mmCIF file of C-alpha atoms in Angstrom:
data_model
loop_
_atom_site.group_PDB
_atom_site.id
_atom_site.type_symbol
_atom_site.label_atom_id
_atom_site.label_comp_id
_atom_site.label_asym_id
_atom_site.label_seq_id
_atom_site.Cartn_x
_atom_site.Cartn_y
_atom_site.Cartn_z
ATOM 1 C CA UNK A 164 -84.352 42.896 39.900
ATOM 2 C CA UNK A 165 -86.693 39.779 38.809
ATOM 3 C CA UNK A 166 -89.873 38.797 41.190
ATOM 4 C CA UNK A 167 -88.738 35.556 43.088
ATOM 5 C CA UNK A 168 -91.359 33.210 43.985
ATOM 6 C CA UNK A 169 -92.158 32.523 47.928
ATOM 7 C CA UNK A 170 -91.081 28.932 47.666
ATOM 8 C CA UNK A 171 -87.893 30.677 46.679
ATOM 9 C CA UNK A 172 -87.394 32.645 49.438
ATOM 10 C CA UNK A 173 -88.134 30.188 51.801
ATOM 11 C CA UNK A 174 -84.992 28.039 50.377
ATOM 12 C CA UNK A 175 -82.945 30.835 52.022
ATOM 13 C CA UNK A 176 -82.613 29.980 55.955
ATOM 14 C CA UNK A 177 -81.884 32.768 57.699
ATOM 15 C CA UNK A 178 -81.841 31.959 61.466
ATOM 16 C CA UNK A 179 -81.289 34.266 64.694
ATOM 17 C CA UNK A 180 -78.246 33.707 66.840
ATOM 18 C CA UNK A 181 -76.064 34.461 69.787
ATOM 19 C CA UNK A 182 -72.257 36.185 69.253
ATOM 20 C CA UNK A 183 -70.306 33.908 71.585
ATOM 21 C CA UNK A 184 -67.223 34.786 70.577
ATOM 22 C CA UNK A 185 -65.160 37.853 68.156
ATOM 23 C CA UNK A 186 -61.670 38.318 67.480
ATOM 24 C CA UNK A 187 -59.869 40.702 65.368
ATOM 25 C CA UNK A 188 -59.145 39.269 61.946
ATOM 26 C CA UNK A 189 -55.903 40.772 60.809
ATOM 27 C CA UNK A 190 -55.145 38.594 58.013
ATOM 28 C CA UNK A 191 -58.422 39.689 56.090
ATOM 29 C CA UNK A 192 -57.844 41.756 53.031
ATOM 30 C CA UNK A 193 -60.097 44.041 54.442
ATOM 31 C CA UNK A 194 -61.048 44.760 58.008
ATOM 32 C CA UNK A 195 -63.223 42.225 60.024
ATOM 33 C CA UNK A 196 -63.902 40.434 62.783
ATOM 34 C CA UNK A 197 -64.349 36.411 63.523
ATOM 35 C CA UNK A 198 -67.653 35.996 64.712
ATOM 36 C CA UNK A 199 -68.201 32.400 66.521
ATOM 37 C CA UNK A 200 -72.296 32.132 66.512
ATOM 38 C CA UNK A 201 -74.373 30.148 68.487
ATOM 39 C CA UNK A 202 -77.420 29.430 66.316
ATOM 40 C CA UNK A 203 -79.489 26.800 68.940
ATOM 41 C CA UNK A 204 -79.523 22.807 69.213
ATOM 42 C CA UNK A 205 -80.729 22.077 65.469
ATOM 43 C CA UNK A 206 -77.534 23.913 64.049
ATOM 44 C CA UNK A 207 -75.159 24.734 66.536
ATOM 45 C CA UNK A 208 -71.792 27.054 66.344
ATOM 46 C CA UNK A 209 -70.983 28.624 63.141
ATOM 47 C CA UNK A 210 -68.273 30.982 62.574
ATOM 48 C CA UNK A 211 -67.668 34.105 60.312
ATOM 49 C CA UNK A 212 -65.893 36.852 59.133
ATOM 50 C CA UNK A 213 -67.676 39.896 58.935
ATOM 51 C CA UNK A 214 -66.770 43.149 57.672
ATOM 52 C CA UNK A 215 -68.131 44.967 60.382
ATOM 53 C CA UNK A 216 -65.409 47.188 61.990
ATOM 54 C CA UNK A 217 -67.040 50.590 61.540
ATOM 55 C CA UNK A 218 -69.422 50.130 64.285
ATOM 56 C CA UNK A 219 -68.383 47.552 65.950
ATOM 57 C CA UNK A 220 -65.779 45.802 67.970
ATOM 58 C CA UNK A 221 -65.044 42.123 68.955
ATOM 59 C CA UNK A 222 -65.629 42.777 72.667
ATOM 60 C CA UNK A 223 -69.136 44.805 72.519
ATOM 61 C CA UNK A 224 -70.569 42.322 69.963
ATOM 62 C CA UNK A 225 -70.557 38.962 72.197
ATOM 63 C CA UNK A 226 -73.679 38.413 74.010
ATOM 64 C CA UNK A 227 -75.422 40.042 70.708
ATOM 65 C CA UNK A 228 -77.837 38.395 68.617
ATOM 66 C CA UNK A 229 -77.306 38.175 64.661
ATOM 67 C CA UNK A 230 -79.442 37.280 61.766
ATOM 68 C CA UNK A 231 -77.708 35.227 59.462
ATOM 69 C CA UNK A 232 -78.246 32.680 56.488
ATOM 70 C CA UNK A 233 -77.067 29.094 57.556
ATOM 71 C CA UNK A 234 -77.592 26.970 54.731
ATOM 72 C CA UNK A 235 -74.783 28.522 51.839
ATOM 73 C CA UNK A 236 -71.885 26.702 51.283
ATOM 74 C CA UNK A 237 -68.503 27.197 53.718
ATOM 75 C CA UNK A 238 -66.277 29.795 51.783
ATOM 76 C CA UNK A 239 -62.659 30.186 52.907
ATOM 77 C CA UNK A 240 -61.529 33.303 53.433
ATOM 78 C CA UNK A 241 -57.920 33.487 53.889
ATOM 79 C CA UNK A 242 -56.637 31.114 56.761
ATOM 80 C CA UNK A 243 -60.018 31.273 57.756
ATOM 81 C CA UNK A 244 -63.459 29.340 56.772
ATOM 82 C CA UNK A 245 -66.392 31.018 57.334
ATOM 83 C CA UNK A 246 -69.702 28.634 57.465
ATOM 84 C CA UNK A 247 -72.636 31.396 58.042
ATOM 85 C CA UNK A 248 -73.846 35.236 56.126
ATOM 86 C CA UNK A 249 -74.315 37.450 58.661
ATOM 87 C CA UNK A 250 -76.618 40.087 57.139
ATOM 88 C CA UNK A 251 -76.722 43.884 57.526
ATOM 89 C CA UNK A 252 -76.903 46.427 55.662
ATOM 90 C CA UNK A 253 -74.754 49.381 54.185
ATOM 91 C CA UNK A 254 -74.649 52.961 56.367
ATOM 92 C CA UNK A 255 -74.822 54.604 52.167
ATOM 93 C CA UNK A 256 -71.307 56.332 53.046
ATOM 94 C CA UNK A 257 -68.497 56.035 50.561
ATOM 95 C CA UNK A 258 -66.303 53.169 53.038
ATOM 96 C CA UNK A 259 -69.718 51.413 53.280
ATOM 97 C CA UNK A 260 -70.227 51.222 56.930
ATOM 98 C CA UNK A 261 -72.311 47.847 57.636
ATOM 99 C CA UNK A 262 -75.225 47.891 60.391
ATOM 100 C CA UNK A 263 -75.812 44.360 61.361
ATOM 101 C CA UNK A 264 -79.466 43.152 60.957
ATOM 102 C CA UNK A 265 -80.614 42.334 64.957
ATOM 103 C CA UNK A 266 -83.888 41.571 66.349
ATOM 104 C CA UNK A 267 -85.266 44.392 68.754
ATOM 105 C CA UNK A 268 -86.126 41.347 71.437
ATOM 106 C CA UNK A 269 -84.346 38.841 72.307
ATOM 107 C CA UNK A 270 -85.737 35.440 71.201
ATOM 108 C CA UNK A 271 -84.271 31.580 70.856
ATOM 109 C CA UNK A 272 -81.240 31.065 68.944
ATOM 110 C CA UNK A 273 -82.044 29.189 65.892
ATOM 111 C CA UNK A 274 -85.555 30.649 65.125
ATOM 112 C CA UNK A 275 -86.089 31.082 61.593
ATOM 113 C CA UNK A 276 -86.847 34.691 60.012
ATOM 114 C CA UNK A 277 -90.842 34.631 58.782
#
């Protein structure tokens, strides 16, 4: 992989936020959940659909915070458009098994990874 520059990292916004809502995404060609994030005042509520199901489930995940980049563009995914990344990163087992990236403490919603 090629060296990036830091100006170049810093054009990806990756911001901390609060799970305020998950549902079950059916429709998805492969397993997920709708994630409805609460990323402060600045940004707002952006949804997603992760594909998260190995560890965890719509109900234990609100309340959680997420790290995820806010500033691609929306993709549609199915019947459903998804507006935020959230990041995490793969368990190494053969169904890829994602572990969501989370701070340790709790801090604001919309604080910016440094």
């Amino acid at each position: 992989m090629s060296e990036i520059s830091f100006d170049d990292f810093l054009k990806v916004d990756i911001r901390v936020g609060t799970v305020i809502d998950a549902q079950p995404f059916p429709e998805a060609r492969r397993p997920a959940i709708k994630l409805w994030v609460d990323f402060g005042d600045e940004i707002g509520v952006k949804k997603t659909s992760a594909q998260i199901t190995k560890y965890y489930s719509p109900e234990k995940l609100i309340g959680t915070q997420v790290a995820g980049v806010v500033n691609f563009p929306p993709r549609q995914i199915g019947p459903f458009m998804s507006e935020v990344l959230c990041l995490g990163f793969s368990d190494g087992t053969a169904d890829n098994g994602i572990v969501l990236i989370r701070p340790e403490q709790k801090v604001p919603n919309g604080e910016r990874l440094l």
